[in-house]
mmCIF file of C-alpha atoms in Angstrom:
data_model
loop_
_atom_site.group_PDB
_atom_site.id
_atom_site.type_symbol
_atom_site.label_atom_id
_atom_site.label_comp_id
_atom_site.label_asym_id
_atom_site.label_seq_id
_atom_site.Cartn_x
_atom_site.Cartn_y
_atom_site.Cartn_z
ATOM 1 C CA MET A 19 0.000 0.000 0.000
ATOM 2 C CA GLU A 20 1.292 3.441 -0.965
ATOM 3 C CA GLN A 21 2.172 5.546 2.044
ATOM 4 C CA LYS A 22 0.021 8.616 2.592
ATOM 5 C CA LYS A 23 1.575 11.994 1.965
ATOM 6 C CA LYS A 24 1.824 14.234 5.019
ATOM 7 C CA VAL A 25 1.253 17.946 5.452
ATOM 8 C CA LEU A 26 1.950 20.019 8.570
ATOM 9 C CA PHE A 27 0.188 23.331 9.226
ATOM 10 C CA VAL A 28 1.883 25.569 11.785
ATOM 11 C CA ALA A 29 0.615 28.754 13.436
ATOM 12 C CA THR A 30 0.908 30.361 16.844
ATOM 13 C CA VAL A 31 -2.525 29.297 18.129
ATOM 14 C CA VAL A 32 -5.350 26.895 17.256
ATOM 15 C CA LYS A 33 -8.716 28.509 17.977
ATOM 16 C CA THR A 34 -8.050 32.050 16.808
ATOM 17 C CA HIS A 35 -5.860 31.170 13.827
ATOM 18 C CA ILE A 36 -5.944 27.577 12.563
ATOM 19 C CA ASN A 37 -9.677 27.104 13.196
ATOM 20 C CA THR A 38 -10.459 30.629 12.010
ATOM 21 C CA PHE A 39 -8.570 30.672 8.721
ATOM 22 C CA HIS A 40 -7.323 27.243 7.651
ATOM 23 C CA LEU A 41 -10.083 24.656 8.055
ATOM 24 C CA PRO A 42 -10.958 24.673 4.306
ATOM 25 C CA PHE A 43 -7.332 23.795 3.498
ATOM 26 C CA LEU A 44 -7.189 21.007 6.078
ATOM 27 C CA LYS A 45 -10.403 19.632 4.563
ATOM 28 C CA MET A 46 -8.975 19.873 1.038
ATOM 29 C CA PHE A 47 -5.856 17.875 1.926
ATOM 30 C CA LYS A 48 -7.968 15.212 3.680
ATOM 31 C CA GLU A 49 -10.174 14.873 0.601
ATOM 32 C CA TYR A 50 -7.053 14.296 -1.483
ATOM 33 C CA GLY A 51 -6.038 11.489 0.887
ATOM 34 C CA TRP A 52 -3.261 13.254 2.775
ATOM 35 C CA GLU A 53 -2.446 12.818 6.443
ATOM 36 C CA VAL A 54 -2.969 16.226 8.068
ATOM 37 C CA HIS A 55 -1.072 17.433 11.145
ATOM 38 C CA VAL A 56 -1.285 20.749 12.995
ATOM 39 C CA ALA A 57 1.320 22.306 15.293
ATOM 40 C CA ALA A 58 -0.078 25.220 17.299
ATOM 41 C CA LYS A 59 -0.661 26.297 20.876
ATOM 42 C CA ASN A 60 -3.980 25.209 22.367
ATOM 43 C CA ASP A 61 -5.808 28.474 23.110
ATOM 44 C CA PHE A 62 -9.184 26.885 23.863
ATOM 45 C CA VAL A 63 -10.449 27.867 27.315
ATOM 46 C CA ASP A 64 -12.888 25.624 29.241
ATOM 47 C CA GLU A 65 -13.639 23.577 26.117
ATOM 48 C CA PRO A 66 -11.929 20.722 24.284
ATOM 49 C CA CYS A 67 -9.433 21.500 21.550
ATOM 50 C CA VAL A 68 -11.092 20.255 18.363
ATOM 51 C CA ILE A 69 -9.570 20.723 14.891
ATOM 52 C CA PRO A 70 -11.751 19.292 12.091
ATOM 53 C CA ASN A 71 -9.964 17.120 9.513
ATOM 54 C CA CYS A 72 -6.785 17.032 11.614
ATOM 55 C CA ASP A 73 -5.221 13.608 12.150
ATOM 56 C CA ARG A 74 -2.780 14.782 14.798
ATOM 57 C CA HIS A 75 -2.339 17.969 16.811
ATOM 58 C CA PHE A 76 0.888 18.999 18.514
ATOM 59 C CA ASP A 77 0.451 21.537 21.318
ATOM 60 C CA ILE A 78 3.460 23.848 20.906
ATOM 61 C CA ASP A 79 4.670 26.349 23.522
ATOM 62 C CA PHE A 80 4.644 29.343 21.169
ATOM 63 C CA ALA A 81 4.782 32.870 22.567
ATOM 64 C CA ARG A 82 3.776 35.879 20.478
ATOM 65 C CA SER A 83 6.809 37.844 21.624
ATOM 66 C CA PRO A 84 9.940 36.886 19.673
ATOM 67 C CA PHE A 85 12.008 37.506 22.817
ATOM 68 C CA SER A 86 10.188 34.959 25.020
ATOM 69 C CA LYS A 87 12.293 32.055 26.324
ATOM 70 C CA SER A 88 9.399 29.664 25.717
ATOM 71 C CA ASN A 89 10.111 29.929 21.994
ATOM 72 C CA ILE A 90 13.352 28.015 22.569
ATOM 73 C CA LYS A 91 11.262 25.092 23.797
ATOM 74 C CA ALA A 92 8.875 25.566 20.877
ATOM 75 C CA TYR A 93 11.784 25.318 18.438
ATOM 76 C CA LYS A 94 12.970 22.055 20.000
ATOM 77 C CA GLN A 95 9.436 20.654 19.861
ATOM 78 C CA LEU A 96 9.116 21.543 16.175
ATOM 79 C CA LYS A 97 12.524 20.099 15.349
ATOM 80 C CA GLN A 98 11.600 16.747 16.866
ATOM 81 C CA ILE A 99 8.182 16.679 15.175
ATOM 82 C CA ILE A 100 9.636 17.469 11.750
ATOM 83 C CA GLU A 101 12.494 14.978 12.046
ATOM 84 C CA THR A 102 10.104 12.238 13.200
ATOM 85 C CA ASN A 103 7.278 12.629 10.690
ATOM 86 C CA HIS A 104 9.073 13.403 7.398
ATOM 87 C CA TYR A 105 6.497 15.777 5.900
ATOM 88 C CA ASP A 106 6.004 16.360 2.193
ATOM 89 C CA ILE A 107 4.726 19.898 2.799
ATOM 90 C CA ILE A 108 5.034 22.243 5.762
ATOM 91 C CA HIS A 109 2.890 25.379 5.569
ATOM 92 C CA CYS A 110 3.630 27.890 8.323
ATOM 93 C CA HIS A 111 1.923 31.126 9.339
ATOM 94 C CA THR A 112 2.341 34.019 11.815
ATOM 95 C CA PRO A 113 5.756 35.681 12.387
ATOM 96 C CA VAL A 114 7.099 33.752 15.393
ATOM 97 C CA ALA A 115 5.785 30.339 14.325
ATOM 98 C CA GLY A 116 6.906 31.010 10.759
ATOM 99 C CA VAL A 117 10.481 31.772 11.770
ATOM 100 C CA LEU A 118 10.821 28.890 14.243
ATOM 101 C CA THR A 119 9.307 26.391 11.807
ATOM 102 C CA ARG A 120 11.565 27.344 8.916
ATOM 103 C CA LEU A 121 14.634 27.174 11.141
ATOM 104 C CA ALA A 122 13.554 23.779 12.466
ATOM 105 C CA ALA A 123 12.882 22.483 8.931
ATOM 106 C CA ARG A 124 16.011 23.863 7.295
ATOM 107 C CA THR A 125 17.695 20.443 7.097
ATOM 108 C CA ALA A 126 14.553 18.437 6.288
ATOM 109 C CA LYS A 127 15.007 16.548 3.039
ATOM 110 C CA GLY A 128 12.196 16.124 0.540
ATOM 111 C CA THR A 129 10.036 18.718 2.303
ATOM 112 C CA THR A 130 8.548 21.773 0.593
ATOM 113 C CA VAL A 131 8.395 24.636 3.090
ATOM 114 C CA ILE A 132 5.749 27.287 2.461
ATOM 115 C CA TYR A 133 5.378 30.491 4.450
ATOM 116 C CA THR A 134 2.391 32.822 4.188
ATOM 117 C CA ALA A 135 3.276 36.315 5.405
ATOM 118 C CA HIS A 136 0.062 37.903 6.641
ATOM 119 C CA GLY A 137 1.648 41.331 6.326
ATOM 120 C CA PHE A 138 5.287 41.897 7.278
ATOM 121 C CA HIS A 139 5.895 43.930 10.447
ATOM 122 C CA PHE A 140 8.359 46.051 8.473
ATOM 123 C CA TYR A 141 6.650 48.347 5.987
ATOM 124 C CA GLN A 142 6.870 51.915 4.817
ATOM 125 C CA GLY A 143 6.300 54.021 7.927
ATOM 126 C CA ALA A 144 6.796 51.167 10.412
ATOM 127 C CA PRO A 145 8.786 51.831 13.631
ATOM 128 C CA LEU A 146 12.550 51.492 13.269
ATOM 129 C CA ILE A 147 12.622 48.667 15.818
ATOM 130 C CA ASN A 148 10.415 46.597 13.496
ATOM 131 C CA TRP A 149 12.952 46.962 10.701
ATOM 132 C CA LEU A 150 15.882 46.176 12.985
ATOM 133 C CA VAL A 151 14.249 43.036 14.430
ATOM 134 C CA TYR A 152 12.029 41.512 11.754
ATOM 135 C CA TYR A 153 13.578 42.492 8.416
ATOM 136 C CA PRO A 154 16.964 40.731 8.771
ATOM 137 C CA VAL A 155 15.258 37.667 10.270
ATOM 138 C CA GLU A 156 12.898 37.342 7.290
ATOM 139 C CA ARG A 157 15.779 37.809 4.843
ATOM 140 C CA VAL A 158 17.704 34.965 6.480
ATOM 141 C CA CYS A 159 14.637 32.708 6.729
ATOM 142 C CA GLY A 160 14.031 33.188 3.016
ATOM 143 C CA LYS A 161 16.993 30.868 2.506
ATOM 144 C CA PHE A 162 14.984 28.109 4.215
ATOM 145 C CA THR A 163 11.725 28.860 2.366
ATOM 146 C CA ASP A 164 10.664 27.187 -0.891
ATOM 147 C CA LYS A 165 7.459 29.162 -1.474
ATOM 148 C CA LEU A 166 6.614 32.565 -0.008
ATOM 149 C CA ILE A 167 3.047 33.882 -0.188
ATOM 150 C CA THR A 168 2.444 37.597 0.369
ATOM 151 C CA VAL A 169 -0.926 39.313 0.742
ATOM 152 C CA ASN A 170 -0.147 42.875 -0.348
ATOM 153 C CA GLN A 171 1.805 44.528 -3.143
ATOM 154 C CA GLU A 172 4.371 46.221 -0.882
ATOM 155 C CA ASP A 173 5.439 42.916 0.688
ATOM 156 C CA TYR A 174 5.437 41.185 -2.695
ATOM 157 C CA HIS A 175 7.736 43.714 -4.377
ATOM 158 C CA ARG A 176 10.085 43.892 -1.392
ATOM 159 C CA ALA A 177 10.383 40.104 -1.086
ATOM 160 C CA ASN A 178 11.111 39.765 -4.803
ATOM 161 C CA SER A 179 14.676 40.906 -4.126
ATOM 162 C CA TRP A 180 15.230 38.028 -1.706
ATOM 163 C CA ARG A 181 16.781 34.691 -2.547
ATOM 164 C CA LEU A 182 14.657 31.683 -1.599
ATOM 165 C CA ARG A 183 15.779 28.087 -1.278
ATOM 166 C CA ASN A 184 15.958 26.000 -4.462
ATOM 167 C CA ASN A 185 15.150 29.073 -6.582
ATOM 168 C CA GLY A 186 11.814 29.233 -4.817
ATOM 169 C CA LYS A 187 8.948 31.407 -5.993
ATOM 170 C CA ILE A 188 7.171 34.335 -4.373
ATOM 171 C CA TYR A 189 3.413 34.622 -4.829
ATOM 172 C CA TYR A 190 0.964 37.469 -4.385
ATOM 173 C CA VAL A 191 -2.581 36.805 -3.167
ATOM 174 C CA PRO A 192 -4.687 39.981 -2.887
ATOM 175 C CA GLY A 193 -5.517 40.323 0.804
ATOM 176 C CA ILE A 194 -7.299 37.214 1.988
ATOM 177 C CA GLY A 195 -8.687 36.434 -1.450
ATOM 178 C CA VAL A 196 -11.709 38.761 -1.452
ATOM 179 C CA ASP A 197 -12.797 39.824 -4.935
ATOM 180 C CA LEU A 198 -12.723 43.611 -4.513
ATOM 181 C CA GLU A 199 -14.264 44.270 -7.937
ATOM 182 C CA GLU A 200 -17.301 42.210 -7.026
ATOM 183 C CA ILE A 201 -17.757 44.206 -3.813
ATOM 184 C CA GLN A 202 -17.200 47.564 -5.500
ATOM 185 C CA ASN A 203 -19.942 46.822 -8.043
ATOM 186 C CA ILE A 204 -22.587 46.239 -5.366
ATOM 187 C CA SER A 205 -25.302 48.915 -5.473
ATOM 188 C CA ILE A 206 -27.215 49.658 -2.264
ATOM 189 C CA ASN A 207 -30.234 51.886 -1.701
ATOM 190 C CA LYS A 208 -29.115 53.631 1.489
ATOM 191 C CA VAL A 209 -32.596 54.745 2.536
ATOM 192 C CA GLN A 210 -34.040 51.275 2.081
ATOM 193 C CA LYS A 211 -31.078 49.581 3.817
ATOM 194 C CA LYS A 212 -31.318 51.894 6.855
ATOM 195 C CA LYS A 213 -35.011 51.162 7.121
ATOM 196 C CA GLU A 214 -34.328 47.418 6.838
ATOM 197 C CA ILE A 215 -31.884 47.398 9.779
ATOM 198 C CA GLY A 216 -33.861 49.858 11.908
ATOM 199 C CA ILE A 217 -31.790 53.020 11.536
ATOM 200 C CA SER A 218 -33.347 56.442 11.009
ATOM 201 C CA ASN A 219 -32.599 57.980 7.626
ATOM 202 C CA ASP A 220 -31.078 61.116 9.202
ATOM 203 C CA VAL A 221 -28.485 59.082 11.147
ATOM 204 C CA LYS A 222 -24.987 58.859 9.692
ATOM 205 C CA VAL A 223 -23.555 55.330 9.570
ATOM 206 C CA LEU A 224 -19.899 54.353 9.844
ATOM 207 C CA LEU A 225 -18.803 50.836 8.875
ATOM 208 C CA SER A 226 -15.463 49.548 10.123
ATOM 209 C CA VAL A 227 -14.263 46.182 8.810
ATOM 210 C CA GLY A 228 -11.385 44.361 10.463
ATOM 211 C CA GLU A 229 -10.188 42.268 13.369
ATOM 212 C CA LEU A 230 -10.066 43.840 16.823
ATOM 213 C CA ASN A 231 -6.881 42.318 18.233
#
């Protein structure tokens, strides 16, 4: 019997990252017959940690701060997991988890390492400390990355000057994949919409879209 291919998804936390953003991808790999693993900190409180379509979950001691000593333990945990399971693909997310995973997987043979940058912390106008800390780290980690996915044009153009492993490729996905043209073409009758949701026509409405973090 042919051995199943294995994929490892890595992010800082389960509930507010893996289960919020990546469940469709876990499901896709399962449908294609892959064995799906997740490495992320269990951030469920007073409820069981459940990850749909996940064959195995590794609870990793990630800390959001790159200066936390617990990340040393997280690196060792990842190194052991990667060396033991021999993954075909490792797809990592979030800055700290992304860096630790790529360092831990740098000697893994036959493994394609993918990193999705959900917006680099260094950008035009960012604090100097962000450039001093995160920029050189991402440049170095590019050498251990086979595929880099960026979600905005600034990150895409900046990363294009970097050298990835095995002549790796850099991809641009607009935001989180929302079709902006489809949204922009939506026509709304403001008076009718206000009436529908119980707002007086003379009241000004402000819509803010985003994650409060």
